[in-house]
mmCIF file of C-alpha atoms in Angstrom:
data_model
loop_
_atom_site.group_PDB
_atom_site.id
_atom_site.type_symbol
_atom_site.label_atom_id
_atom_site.label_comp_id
_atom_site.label_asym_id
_atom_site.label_seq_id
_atom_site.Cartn_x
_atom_site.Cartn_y
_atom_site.Cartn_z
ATOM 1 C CA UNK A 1 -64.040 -63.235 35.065
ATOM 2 C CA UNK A 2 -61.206 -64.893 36.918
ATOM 3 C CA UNK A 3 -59.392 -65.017 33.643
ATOM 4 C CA UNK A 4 -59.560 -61.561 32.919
ATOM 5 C CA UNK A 5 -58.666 -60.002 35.946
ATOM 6 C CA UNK A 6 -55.545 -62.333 36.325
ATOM 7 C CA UNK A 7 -54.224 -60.923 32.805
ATOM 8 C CA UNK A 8 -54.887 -57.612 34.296
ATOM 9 C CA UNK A 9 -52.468 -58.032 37.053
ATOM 10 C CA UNK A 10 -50.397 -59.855 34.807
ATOM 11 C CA UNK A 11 -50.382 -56.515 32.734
ATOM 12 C CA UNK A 12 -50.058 -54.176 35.354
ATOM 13 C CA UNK A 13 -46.697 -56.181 36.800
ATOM 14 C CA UNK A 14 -45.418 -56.116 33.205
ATOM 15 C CA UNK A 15 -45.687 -51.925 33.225
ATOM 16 C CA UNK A 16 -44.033 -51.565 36.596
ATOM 17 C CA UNK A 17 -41.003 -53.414 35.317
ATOM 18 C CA UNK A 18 -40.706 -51.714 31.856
ATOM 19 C CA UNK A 19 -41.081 -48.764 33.952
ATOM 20 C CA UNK A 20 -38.233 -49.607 36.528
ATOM 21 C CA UNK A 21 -36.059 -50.266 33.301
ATOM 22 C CA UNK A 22 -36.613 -47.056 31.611
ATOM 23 C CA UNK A 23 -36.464 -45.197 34.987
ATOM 24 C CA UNK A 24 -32.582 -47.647 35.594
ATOM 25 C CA UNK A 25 -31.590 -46.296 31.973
ATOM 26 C CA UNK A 26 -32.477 -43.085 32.532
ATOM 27 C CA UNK A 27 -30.347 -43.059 35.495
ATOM 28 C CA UNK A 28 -27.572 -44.130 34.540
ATOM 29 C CA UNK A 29 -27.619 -41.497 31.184
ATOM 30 C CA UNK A 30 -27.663 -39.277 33.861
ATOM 31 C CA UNK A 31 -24.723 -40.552 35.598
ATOM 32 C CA UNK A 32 -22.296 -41.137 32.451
ATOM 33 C CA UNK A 33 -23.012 -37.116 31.862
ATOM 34 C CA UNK A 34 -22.672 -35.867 35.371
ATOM 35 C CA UNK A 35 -18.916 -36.553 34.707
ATOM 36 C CA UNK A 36 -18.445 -33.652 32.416
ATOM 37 C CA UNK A 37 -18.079 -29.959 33.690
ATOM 38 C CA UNK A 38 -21.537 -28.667 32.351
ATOM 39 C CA UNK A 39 -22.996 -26.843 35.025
ATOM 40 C CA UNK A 40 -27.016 -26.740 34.425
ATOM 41 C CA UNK A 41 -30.033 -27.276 36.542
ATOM 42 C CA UNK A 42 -33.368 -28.442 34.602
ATOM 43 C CA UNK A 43 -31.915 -27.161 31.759
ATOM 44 C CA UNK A 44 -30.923 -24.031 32.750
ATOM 45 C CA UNK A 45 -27.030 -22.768 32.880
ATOM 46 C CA UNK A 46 -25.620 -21.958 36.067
ATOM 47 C CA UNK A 47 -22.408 -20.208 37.123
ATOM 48 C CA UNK A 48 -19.573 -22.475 38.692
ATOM 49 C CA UNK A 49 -19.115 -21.050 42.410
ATOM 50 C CA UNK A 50 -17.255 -23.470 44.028
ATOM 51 C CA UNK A 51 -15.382 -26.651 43.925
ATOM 52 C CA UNK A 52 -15.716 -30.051 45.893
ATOM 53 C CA UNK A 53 -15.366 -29.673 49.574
ATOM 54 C CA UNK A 54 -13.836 -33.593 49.072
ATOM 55 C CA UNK A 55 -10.721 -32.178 48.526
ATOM 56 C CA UNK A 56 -8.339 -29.629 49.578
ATOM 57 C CA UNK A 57 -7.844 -27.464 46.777
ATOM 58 C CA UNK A 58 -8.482 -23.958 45.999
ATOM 59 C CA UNK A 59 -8.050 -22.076 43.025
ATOM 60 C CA UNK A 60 -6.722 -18.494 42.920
ATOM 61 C CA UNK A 61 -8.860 -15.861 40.182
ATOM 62 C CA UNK A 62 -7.074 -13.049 39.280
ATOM 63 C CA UNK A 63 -9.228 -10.104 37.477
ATOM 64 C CA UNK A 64 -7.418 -7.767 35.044
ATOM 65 C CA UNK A 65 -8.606 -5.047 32.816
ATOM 66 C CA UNK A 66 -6.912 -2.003 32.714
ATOM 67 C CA UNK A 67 -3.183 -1.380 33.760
ATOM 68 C CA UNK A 68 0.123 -2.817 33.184
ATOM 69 C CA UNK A 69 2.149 -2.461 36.909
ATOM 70 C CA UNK A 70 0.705 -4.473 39.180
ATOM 71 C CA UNK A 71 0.476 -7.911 37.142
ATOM 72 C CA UNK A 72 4.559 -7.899 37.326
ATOM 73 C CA UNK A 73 4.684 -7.880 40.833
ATOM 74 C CA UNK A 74 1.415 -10.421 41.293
ATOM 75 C CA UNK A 75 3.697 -12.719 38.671
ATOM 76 C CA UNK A 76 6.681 -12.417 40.463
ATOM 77 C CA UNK A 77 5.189 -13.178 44.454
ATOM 78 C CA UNK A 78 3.187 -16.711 42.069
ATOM 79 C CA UNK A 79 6.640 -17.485 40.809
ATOM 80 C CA UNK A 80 8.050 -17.363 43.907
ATOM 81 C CA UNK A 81 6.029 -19.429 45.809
ATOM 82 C CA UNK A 82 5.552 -21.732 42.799
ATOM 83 C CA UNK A 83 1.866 -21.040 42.300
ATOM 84 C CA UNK A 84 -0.595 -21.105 39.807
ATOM 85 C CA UNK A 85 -3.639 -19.178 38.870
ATOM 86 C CA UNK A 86 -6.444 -18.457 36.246
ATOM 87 C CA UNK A 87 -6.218 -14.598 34.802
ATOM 88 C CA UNK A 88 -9.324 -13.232 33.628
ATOM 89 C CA UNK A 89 -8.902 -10.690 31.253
ATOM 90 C CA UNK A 90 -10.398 -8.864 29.090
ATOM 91 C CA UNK A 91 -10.279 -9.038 24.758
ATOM 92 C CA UNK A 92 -9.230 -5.213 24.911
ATOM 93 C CA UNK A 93 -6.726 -5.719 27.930
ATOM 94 C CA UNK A 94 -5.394 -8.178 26.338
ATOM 95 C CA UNK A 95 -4.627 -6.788 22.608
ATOM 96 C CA UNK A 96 -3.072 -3.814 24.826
ATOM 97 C CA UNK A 97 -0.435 -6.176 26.181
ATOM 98 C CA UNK A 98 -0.121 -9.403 24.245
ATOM 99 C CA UNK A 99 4.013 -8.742 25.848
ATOM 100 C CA UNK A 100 1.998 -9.851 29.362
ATOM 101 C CA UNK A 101 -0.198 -12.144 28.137
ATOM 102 C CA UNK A 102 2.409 -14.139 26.711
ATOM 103 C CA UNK A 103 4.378 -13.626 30.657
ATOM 104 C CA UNK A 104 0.792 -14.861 32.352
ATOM 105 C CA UNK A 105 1.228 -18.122 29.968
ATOM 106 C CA UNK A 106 5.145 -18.701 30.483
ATOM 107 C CA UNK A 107 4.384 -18.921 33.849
ATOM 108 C CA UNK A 108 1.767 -22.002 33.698
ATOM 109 C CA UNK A 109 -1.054 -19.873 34.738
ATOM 110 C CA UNK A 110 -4.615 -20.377 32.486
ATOM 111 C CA UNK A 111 -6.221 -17.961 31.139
ATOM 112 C CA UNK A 112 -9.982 -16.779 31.409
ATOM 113 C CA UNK A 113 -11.668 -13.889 29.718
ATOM 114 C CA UNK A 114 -14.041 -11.196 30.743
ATOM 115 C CA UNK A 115 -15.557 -10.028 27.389
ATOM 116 C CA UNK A 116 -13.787 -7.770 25.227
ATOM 117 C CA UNK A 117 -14.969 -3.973 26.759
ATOM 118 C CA UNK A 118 -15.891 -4.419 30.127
ATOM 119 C CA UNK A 119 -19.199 -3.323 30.394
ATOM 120 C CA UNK A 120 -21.767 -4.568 32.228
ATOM 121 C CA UNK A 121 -23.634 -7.570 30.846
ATOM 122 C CA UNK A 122 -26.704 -6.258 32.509
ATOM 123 C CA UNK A 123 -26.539 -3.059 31.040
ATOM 124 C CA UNK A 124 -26.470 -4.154 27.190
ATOM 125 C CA UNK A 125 -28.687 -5.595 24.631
ATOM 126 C CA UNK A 126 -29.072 -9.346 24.606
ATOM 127 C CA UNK A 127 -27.847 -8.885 20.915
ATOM 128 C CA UNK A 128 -24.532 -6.257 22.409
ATOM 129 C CA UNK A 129 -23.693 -8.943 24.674
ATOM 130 C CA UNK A 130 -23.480 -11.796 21.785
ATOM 131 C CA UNK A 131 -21.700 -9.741 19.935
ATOM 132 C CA UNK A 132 -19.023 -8.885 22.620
ATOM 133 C CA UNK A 133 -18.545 -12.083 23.560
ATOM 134 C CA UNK A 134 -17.664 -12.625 19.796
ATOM 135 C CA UNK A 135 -15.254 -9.728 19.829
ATOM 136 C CA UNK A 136 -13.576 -11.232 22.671
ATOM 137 C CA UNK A 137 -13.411 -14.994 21.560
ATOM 138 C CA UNK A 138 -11.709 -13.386 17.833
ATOM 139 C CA UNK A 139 -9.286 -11.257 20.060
ATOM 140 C CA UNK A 140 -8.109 -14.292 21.812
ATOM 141 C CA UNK A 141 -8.050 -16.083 18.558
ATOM 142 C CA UNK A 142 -5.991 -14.023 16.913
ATOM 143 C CA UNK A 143 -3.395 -14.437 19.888
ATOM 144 C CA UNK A 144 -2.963 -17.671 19.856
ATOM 145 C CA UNK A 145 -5.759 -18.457 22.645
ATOM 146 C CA UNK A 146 -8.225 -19.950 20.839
ATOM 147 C CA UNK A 147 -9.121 -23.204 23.420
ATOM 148 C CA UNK A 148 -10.453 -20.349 26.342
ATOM 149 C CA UNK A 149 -13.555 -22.183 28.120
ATOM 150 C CA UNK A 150 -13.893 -19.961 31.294
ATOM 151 C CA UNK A 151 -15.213 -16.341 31.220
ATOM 152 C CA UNK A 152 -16.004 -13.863 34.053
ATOM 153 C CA UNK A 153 -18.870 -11.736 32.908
ATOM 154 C CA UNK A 154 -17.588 -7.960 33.531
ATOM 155 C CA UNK A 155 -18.272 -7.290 37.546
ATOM 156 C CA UNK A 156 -19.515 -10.634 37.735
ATOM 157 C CA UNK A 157 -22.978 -8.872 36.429
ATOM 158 C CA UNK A 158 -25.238 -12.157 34.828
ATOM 159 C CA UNK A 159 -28.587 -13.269 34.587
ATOM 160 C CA UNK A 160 -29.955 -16.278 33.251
ATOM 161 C CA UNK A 161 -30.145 -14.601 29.665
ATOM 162 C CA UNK A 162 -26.650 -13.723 29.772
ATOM 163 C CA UNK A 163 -25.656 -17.101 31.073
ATOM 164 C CA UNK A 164 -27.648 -18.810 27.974
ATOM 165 C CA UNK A 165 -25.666 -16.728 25.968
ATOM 166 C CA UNK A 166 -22.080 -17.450 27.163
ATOM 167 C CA UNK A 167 -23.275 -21.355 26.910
ATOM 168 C CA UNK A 168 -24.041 -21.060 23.537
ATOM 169 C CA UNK A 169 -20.699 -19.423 22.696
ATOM 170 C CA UNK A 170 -19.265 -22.594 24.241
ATOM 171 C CA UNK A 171 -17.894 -21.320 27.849
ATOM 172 C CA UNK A 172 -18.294 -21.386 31.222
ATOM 173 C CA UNK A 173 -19.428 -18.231 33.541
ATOM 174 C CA UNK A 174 -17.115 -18.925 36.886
ATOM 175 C CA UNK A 175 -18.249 -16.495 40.219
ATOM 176 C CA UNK A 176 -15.983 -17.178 43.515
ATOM 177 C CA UNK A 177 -16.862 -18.242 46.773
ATOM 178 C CA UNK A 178 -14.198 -16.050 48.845
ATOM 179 C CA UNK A 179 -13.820 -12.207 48.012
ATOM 180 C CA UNK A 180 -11.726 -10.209 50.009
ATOM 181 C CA UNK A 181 -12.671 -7.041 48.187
ATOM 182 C CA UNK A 182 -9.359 -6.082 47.685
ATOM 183 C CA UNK A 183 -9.719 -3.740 44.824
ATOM 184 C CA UNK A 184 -11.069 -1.749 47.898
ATOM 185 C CA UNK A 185 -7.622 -1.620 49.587
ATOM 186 C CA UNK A 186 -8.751 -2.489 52.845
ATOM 187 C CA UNK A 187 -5.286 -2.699 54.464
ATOM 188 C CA UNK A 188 -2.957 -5.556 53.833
ATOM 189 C CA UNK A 189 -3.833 -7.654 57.292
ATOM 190 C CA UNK A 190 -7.580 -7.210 56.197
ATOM 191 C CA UNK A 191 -7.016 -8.988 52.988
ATOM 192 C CA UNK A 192 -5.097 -11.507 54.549
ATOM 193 C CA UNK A 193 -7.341 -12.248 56.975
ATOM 194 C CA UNK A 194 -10.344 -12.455 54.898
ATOM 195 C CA UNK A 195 -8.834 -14.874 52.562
ATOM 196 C CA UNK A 196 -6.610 -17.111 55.111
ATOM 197 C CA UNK A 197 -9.623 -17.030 57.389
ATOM 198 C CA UNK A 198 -12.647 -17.930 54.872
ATOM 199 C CA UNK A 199 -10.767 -20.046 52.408
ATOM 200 C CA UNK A 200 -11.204 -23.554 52.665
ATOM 201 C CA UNK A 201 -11.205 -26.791 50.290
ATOM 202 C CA UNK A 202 -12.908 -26.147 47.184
ATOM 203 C CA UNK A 203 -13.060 -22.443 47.063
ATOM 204 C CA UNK A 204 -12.717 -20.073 44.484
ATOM 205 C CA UNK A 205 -10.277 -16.695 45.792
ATOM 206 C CA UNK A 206 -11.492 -13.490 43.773
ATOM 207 C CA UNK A 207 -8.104 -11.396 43.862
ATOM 208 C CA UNK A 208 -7.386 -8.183 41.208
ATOM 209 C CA UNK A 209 -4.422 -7.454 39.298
ATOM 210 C CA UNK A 210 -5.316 -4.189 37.977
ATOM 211 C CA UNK A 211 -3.521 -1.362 38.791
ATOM 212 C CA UNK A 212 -6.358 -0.335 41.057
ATOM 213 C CA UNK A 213 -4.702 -3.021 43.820
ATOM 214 C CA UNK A 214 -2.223 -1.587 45.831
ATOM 215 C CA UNK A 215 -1.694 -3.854 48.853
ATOM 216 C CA UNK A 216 -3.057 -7.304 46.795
ATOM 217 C CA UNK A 217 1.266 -7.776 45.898
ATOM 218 C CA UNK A 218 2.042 -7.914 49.403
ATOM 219 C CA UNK A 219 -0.840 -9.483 50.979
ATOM 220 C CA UNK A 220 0.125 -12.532 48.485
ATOM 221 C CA UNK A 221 3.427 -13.040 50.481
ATOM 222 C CA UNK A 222 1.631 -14.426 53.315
ATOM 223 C CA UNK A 223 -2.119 -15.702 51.599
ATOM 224 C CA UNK A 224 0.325 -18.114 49.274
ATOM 225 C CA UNK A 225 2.198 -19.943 52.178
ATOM 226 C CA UNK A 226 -0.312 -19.252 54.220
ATOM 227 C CA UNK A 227 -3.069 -21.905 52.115
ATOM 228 C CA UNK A 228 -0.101 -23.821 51.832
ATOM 229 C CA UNK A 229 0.273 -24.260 55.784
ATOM 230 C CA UNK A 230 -3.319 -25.119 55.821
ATOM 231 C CA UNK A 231 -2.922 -28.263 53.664
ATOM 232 C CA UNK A 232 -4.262 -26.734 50.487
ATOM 233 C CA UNK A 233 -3.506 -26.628 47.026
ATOM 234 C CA UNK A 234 -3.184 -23.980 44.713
ATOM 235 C CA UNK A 235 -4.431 -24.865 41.353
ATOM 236 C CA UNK A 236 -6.439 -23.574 37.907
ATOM 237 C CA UNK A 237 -10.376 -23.544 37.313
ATOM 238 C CA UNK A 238 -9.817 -26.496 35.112
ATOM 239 C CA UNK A 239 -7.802 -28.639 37.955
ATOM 240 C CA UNK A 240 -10.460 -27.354 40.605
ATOM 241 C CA UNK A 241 -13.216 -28.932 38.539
ATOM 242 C CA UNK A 242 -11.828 -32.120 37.071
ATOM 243 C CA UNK A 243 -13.293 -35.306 37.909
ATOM 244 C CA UNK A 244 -15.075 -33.825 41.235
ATOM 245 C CA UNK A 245 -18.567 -33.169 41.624
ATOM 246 C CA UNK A 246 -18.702 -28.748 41.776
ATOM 247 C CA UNK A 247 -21.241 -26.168 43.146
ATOM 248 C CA UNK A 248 -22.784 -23.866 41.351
ATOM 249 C CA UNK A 249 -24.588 -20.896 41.572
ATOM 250 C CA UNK A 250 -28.367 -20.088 40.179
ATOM 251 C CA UNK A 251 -28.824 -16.848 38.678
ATOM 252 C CA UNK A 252 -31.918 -15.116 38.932
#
Protein backbone atom coordinates (compact mmCIF):
# COMPACT_ATOMS: atom_id res chain seq x y z
CA UNK A 1 0.00 0.00 0.00
CA UNK A 2 3.03 2.06 0.89
CA UNK A 3 4.30 1.34 -2.56
CA UNK A 4 1.49 2.58 -4.32
CA UNK A 5 0.77 5.65 -2.76
CA UNK A 6 4.53 6.73 -2.97
CA UNK A 7 4.29 6.33 -6.96
CA UNK A 8 1.26 8.41 -6.62
CA UNK A 9 3.04 11.33 -5.24
CA UNK A 10 5.79 10.50 -7.34
CA UNK A 11 3.20 11.03 -10.25
CA UNK A 12 1.53 13.90 -9.06
CA UNK A 13 5.16 15.90 -8.61
CA UNK A 14 5.95 14.75 -12.16
CA UNK A 15 2.49 16.70 -13.52
CA UNK A 16 3.19 19.86 -11.58
CA UNK A 17 6.53 20.19 -13.30
CA UNK A 18 5.43 19.30 -16.89
CA UNK A 19 2.85 21.73 -16.05
CA UNK A 20 5.24 24.61 -14.85
CA UNK A 21 7.15 23.89 -18.23
CA UNK A 22 4.30 24.20 -20.53
CA UNK A 23 2.89 27.14 -18.47
CA UNK A 24 7.21 28.78 -18.78
CA UNK A 25 6.81 28.08 -22.69
CA UNK A 26 3.73 29.44 -22.98
CA UNK A 27 4.99 32.51 -21.47
CA UNK A 28 7.56 33.25 -23.08
CA UNK A 29 5.51 32.66 -26.78
CA UNK A 30 3.70 35.26 -25.33
CA UNK A 31 6.49 37.52 -24.72
CA UNK A 32 8.50 37.04 -28.17
CA UNK A 33 4.91 38.28 -29.78
CA UNK A 34 4.09 41.10 -27.47
CA UNK A 35 6.96 42.84 -29.40
CA UNK A 36 5.00 43.33 -32.54
CA UNK A 37 2.31 46.15 -32.96
CA UNK A 38 -0.83 43.79 -33.03
CA UNK A 39 -3.20 45.26 -30.83
CA UNK A 40 -5.76 42.34 -29.62
CA UNK A 41 -7.23 41.28 -26.37
CA UNK A 42 -8.35 37.42 -26.11
CA UNK A 43 -8.42 37.42 -29.55
CA UNK A 44 -10.28 40.21 -30.28
CA UNK A 45 -8.86 43.47 -32.31
CA UNK A 46 -8.67 46.59 -30.57
CA UNK A 47 -8.08 50.17 -31.72
CA UNK A 48 -4.57 51.77 -30.84
CA UNK A 49 -5.45 54.87 -28.48
CA UNK A 50 -2.43 55.78 -27.08
CA UNK A 51 1.23 55.34 -26.84
CA UNK A 52 3.67 54.51 -23.86
CA UNK A 53 3.54 57.00 -21.10
CA UNK A 54 7.57 55.73 -20.78
CA UNK A 55 8.39 58.18 -23.09
CA UNK A 56 7.85 61.62 -24.16
CA UNK A 57 6.49 61.47 -27.47
CA UNK A 58 3.36 62.38 -29.08
CA UNK A 59 2.19 61.95 -32.40
CA UNK A 60 0.20 64.57 -34.34
CA UNK A 61 -3.16 62.96 -36.62
CA UNK A 62 -4.25 65.05 -39.15
CA UNK A 63 -7.87 64.11 -40.75
CA UNK A 64 -8.55 65.11 -44.38
CA UNK A 65 -11.39 64.46 -46.68
CA UNK A 66 -12.73 67.05 -48.59
CA UNK A 67 -10.93 70.39 -49.56
CA UNK A 68 -7.75 71.51 -50.96
CA UNK A 69 -6.83 75.11 -48.89
CA UNK A 70 -6.17 74.42 -45.67
CA UNK A 71 -3.58 71.39 -46.02
CA UNK A 72 -1.07 74.17 -47.65
CA UNK A 73 -1.06 76.23 -44.81
CA UNK A 74 -1.09 73.07 -42.10
CA UNK A 75 2.17 71.93 -44.44
CA UNK A 76 3.75 75.04 -44.36
CA UNK A 77 3.37 75.92 -40.14
CA UNK A 78 4.94 71.48 -39.99
CA UNK A 79 7.70 72.65 -42.25
CA UNK A 80 8.43 75.37 -40.34
CA UNK A 81 8.78 74.07 -37.16
CA UNK A 82 10.33 70.90 -38.62
CA UNK A 83 7.52 68.56 -37.68
CA UNK A 84 6.08 65.51 -38.65
CA UNK A 85 2.70 63.97 -38.79
CA UNK A 86 0.43 61.02 -40.00
CA UNK A 87 -2.44 62.31 -42.67
CA UNK A 88 -5.41 60.31 -42.78
CA UNK A 89 -7.12 60.53 -45.83
CA UNK A 90 -9.45 59.26 -47.63
CA UNK A 91 -9.17 56.82 -51.20
CA UNK A 92 -11.53 59.53 -52.89
CA UNK A 93 -9.63 62.61 -51.30
CA UNK A 94 -6.85 61.34 -52.32
CA UNK A 95 -7.41 60.45 -56.23
CA UNK A 96 -8.82 64.22 -56.13
CA UNK A 97 -5.35 65.51 -55.32
CA UNK A 98 -2.60 63.00 -55.90
CA UNK A 99 -0.58 66.94 -56.61
CA UNK A 100 -1.01 67.04 -52.43
CA UNK A 101 -0.55 63.75 -51.67
CA UNK A 102 2.65 63.65 -53.27
CA UNK A 103 3.41 67.41 -51.04
CA UNK A 104 2.14 65.39 -47.64
CA UNK A 105 5.01 62.69 -48.64
CA UNK A 106 7.88 65.25 -49.71
CA UNK A 107 7.53 66.53 -46.52
CA UNK A 108 8.34 63.18 -44.41
CA UNK A 109 4.90 62.99 -43.08
CA UNK A 110 3.13 59.14 -43.22
CA UNK A 111 0.26 58.55 -44.50
CA UNK A 112 -3.00 56.84 -43.06
CA UNK A 113 -6.29 56.24 -44.76
CA UNK A 114 -9.89 56.63 -43.84
CA UNK A 115 -11.70 54.34 -46.38
CA UNK A 116 -12.35 55.43 -49.74
CA UNK A 117 -16.08 57.43 -49.31
CA UNK A 118 -16.35 58.49 -45.97
CA UNK A 119 -19.26 57.03 -44.70
CA UNK A 120 -19.90 55.75 -41.63
CA UNK A 121 -18.67 52.23 -40.89
CA UNK A 122 -21.63 51.82 -38.65
CA UNK A 123 -24.02 52.72 -41.08
CA UNK A 124 -23.06 50.05 -43.90
CA UNK A 125 -23.26 46.43 -44.54
CA UNK A 126 -20.55 44.27 -43.06
CA UNK A 127 -20.11 43.23 -46.81
CA UNK A 128 -20.14 47.57 -47.95
CA UNK A 129 -17.54 48.03 -45.48
CA UNK A 130 -15.13 45.11 -46.94
CA UNK A 131 -15.62 46.27 -49.98
CA UNK A 132 -14.67 49.97 -49.23
CA UNK A 133 -11.88 49.19 -47.52
CA UNK A 134 -10.85 47.38 -50.82
CA UNK A 135 -11.64 50.44 -52.87
CA UNK A 136 -9.46 52.38 -50.71
CA UNK A 137 -6.39 49.96 -50.36
CA UNK A 138 -6.54 49.79 -54.76
CA UNK A 139 -6.75 53.71 -54.72
CA UNK A 140 -3.66 53.93 -52.70
CA UNK A 141 -2.17 51.24 -54.78
CA UNK A 142 -2.49 52.70 -57.77
CA UNK A 143 -0.60 55.86 -56.29
CA UNK A 144 2.20 54.49 -55.35
CA UNK A 145 1.05 53.83 -51.55
CA UNK A 146 0.72 50.45 -51.44
CA UNK A 147 2.69 49.67 -47.75
CA UNK A 148 -0.42 51.88 -45.78
CA UNK A 149 -0.92 49.92 -42.31
CA UNK A 150 -2.92 52.60 -40.33
CA UNK A 151 -6.58 53.53 -41.11
CA UNK A 152 -9.06 55.85 -39.30
CA UNK A 153 -12.48 54.41 -39.77
CA UNK A 154 -14.67 57.50 -41.15
CA UNK A 155 -15.67 59.65 -37.77
CA UNK A 156 -13.82 57.25 -35.89
CA UNK A 157 -17.33 55.14 -36.09
CA UNK A 158 -16.12 51.10 -35.26
CA UNK A 159 -17.31 48.21 -33.61
CA UNK A 160 -15.78 45.04 -33.05
CA UNK A 161 -17.16 43.75 -36.53
CA UNK A 162 -15.69 46.54 -38.27
CA UNK A 163 -12.44 46.22 -36.42
CA UNK A 164 -12.29 42.31 -37.51
CA UNK A 165 -12.67 43.53 -40.78
CA UNK A 166 -9.90 46.19 -41.09
CA UNK A 167 -7.57 43.29 -39.38
CA UNK A 168 -8.22 41.04 -41.95
CA UNK A 169 -7.43 43.59 -44.68
CA UNK A 170 -4.07 43.79 -42.89
CA UNK A 171 -4.28 47.36 -40.95
CA UNK A 172 -4.52 48.96 -37.97
CA UNK A 173 -7.74 51.11 -36.68
CA UNK A 174 -5.81 54.16 -34.67
CA UNK A 175 -8.47 56.51 -32.29
CA UNK A 176 -6.57 59.50 -30.30
CA UNK A 177 -6.33 60.22 -26.85
CA UNK A 178 -6.43 64.24 -27.07
CA UNK A 179 -9.21 65.96 -29.29
CA UNK A 180 -9.51 69.46 -29.26
CA UNK A 181 -12.56 69.42 -31.49
CA UNK A 182 -11.25 71.79 -33.69
CA UNK A 183 -13.28 71.13 -36.73
CA UNK A 184 -15.72 72.98 -34.31
CA UNK A 185 -13.71 76.26 -34.46
CA UNK A 186 -13.77 76.91 -30.96
CA UNK A 187 -11.49 79.98 -31.05
CA UNK A 188 -7.79 79.71 -31.57
CA UNK A 189 -6.74 80.01 -27.58
CA UNK A 190 -9.39 77.17 -27.02
CA UNK A 191 -7.60 74.84 -29.28
CA UNK A 192 -4.45 75.70 -27.92
CA UNK A 193 -5.29 75.22 -24.68
CA UNK A 194 -6.96 71.98 -25.02
CA UNK A 195 -4.09 70.43 -26.74
CA UNK A 196 -1.00 72.19 -24.80
CA UNK A 197 -2.95 71.54 -21.64
CA UNK A 198 -4.08 67.69 -22.09
CA UNK A 199 -1.22 66.47 -24.19
CA UNK A 200 1.26 64.55 -22.53
CA UNK A 201 3.84 61.58 -23.34
CA UNK A 202 2.32 59.04 -25.40
CA UNK A 203 -0.68 60.75 -26.76
CA UNK A 204 -2.29 60.72 -29.89
CA UNK A 205 -3.46 64.76 -31.07
CA UNK A 206 -6.70 64.45 -33.35
CA UNK A 207 -6.25 67.78 -35.50
CA UNK A 208 -8.29 68.39 -39.15
CA UNK A 209 -7.00 69.62 -42.28
CA UNK A 210 -10.10 69.95 -44.15
CA UNK A 211 -11.22 73.01 -45.26
CA UNK A 212 -13.82 72.94 -42.52
CA UNK A 213 -10.72 74.22 -40.00
CA UNK A 214 -10.34 77.70 -39.92
CA UNK A 215 -8.28 78.60 -36.84
CA UNK A 216 -6.38 74.80 -36.72
CA UNK A 217 -3.32 76.89 -39.17
CA UNK A 218 -2.79 79.30 -36.56
CA UNK A 219 -3.36 77.50 -33.45
CA UNK A 220 -0.33 75.19 -34.84
CA UNK A 221 2.08 78.22 -34.44
CA UNK A 222 2.02 77.94 -30.82
CA UNK A 223 0.73 73.87 -30.16
CA UNK A 224 4.17 72.95 -32.28
CA UNK A 225 6.72 74.88 -30.04
CA UNK A 226 4.60 74.73 -27.51
CA UNK A 227 5.00 70.40 -27.11
CA UNK A 228 8.35 71.22 -27.95
CA UNK A 229 8.87 73.46 -24.68
CA UNK A 230 7.32 70.70 -22.79
CA UNK A 231 10.07 68.16 -23.62
CA UNK A 232 8.08 66.27 -26.21
CA UNK A 233 8.52 64.87 -29.44
CA UNK A 234 6.67 65.12 -32.44
CA UNK A 235 6.64 61.97 -34.36
CA UNK A 236 4.43 59.37 -36.80
CA UNK A 237 1.98 56.47 -35.60
CA UNK A 238 4.68 54.11 -36.61
CA UNK A 239 7.57 55.95 -34.36
CA UNK A 240 4.88 56.34 -31.48
CA UNK A 241 4.44 52.58 -31.43
CA UNK A 242 7.83 51.05 -32.11
CA UNK A 243 9.41 48.95 -29.64
CA UNK A 244 7.10 50.40 -26.64
CA UNK A 245 4.42 48.67 -25.04
CA UNK A 246 0.86 50.90 -26.43
CA UNK A 247 -2.76 51.31 -25.12
CA UNK A 248 -5.50 50.45 -26.75
CA UNK A 249 -8.95 50.90 -26.85
CA UNK A 250 -11.90 48.05 -26.65
CA UNK A 251 -14.71 48.54 -28.85
CA UNK A 252 -17.99 47.54 -27.91
Amino acid sequence: MTFYTWKANRLKRYGIVVILALFCAVMLWIGQWSQLPVFSNNGEPRALSQGSKDQSLVALTFNISWGNDKVHEILKQLETHKTQATFFVSGEWAERHPDIMDEIQEGKHEIGMMGYGYESYLELKPEQVAADLRQAKEAFDKLGYEDIKWIRPPHGHMDKEVLKLIEKEGMQAVQWSVNPRDWENPGTNEIIDQVLNKGSKGDIILLHASDSVKQTPKALEVILPGLKQKGLKLVSITELVSGSESETTQIN
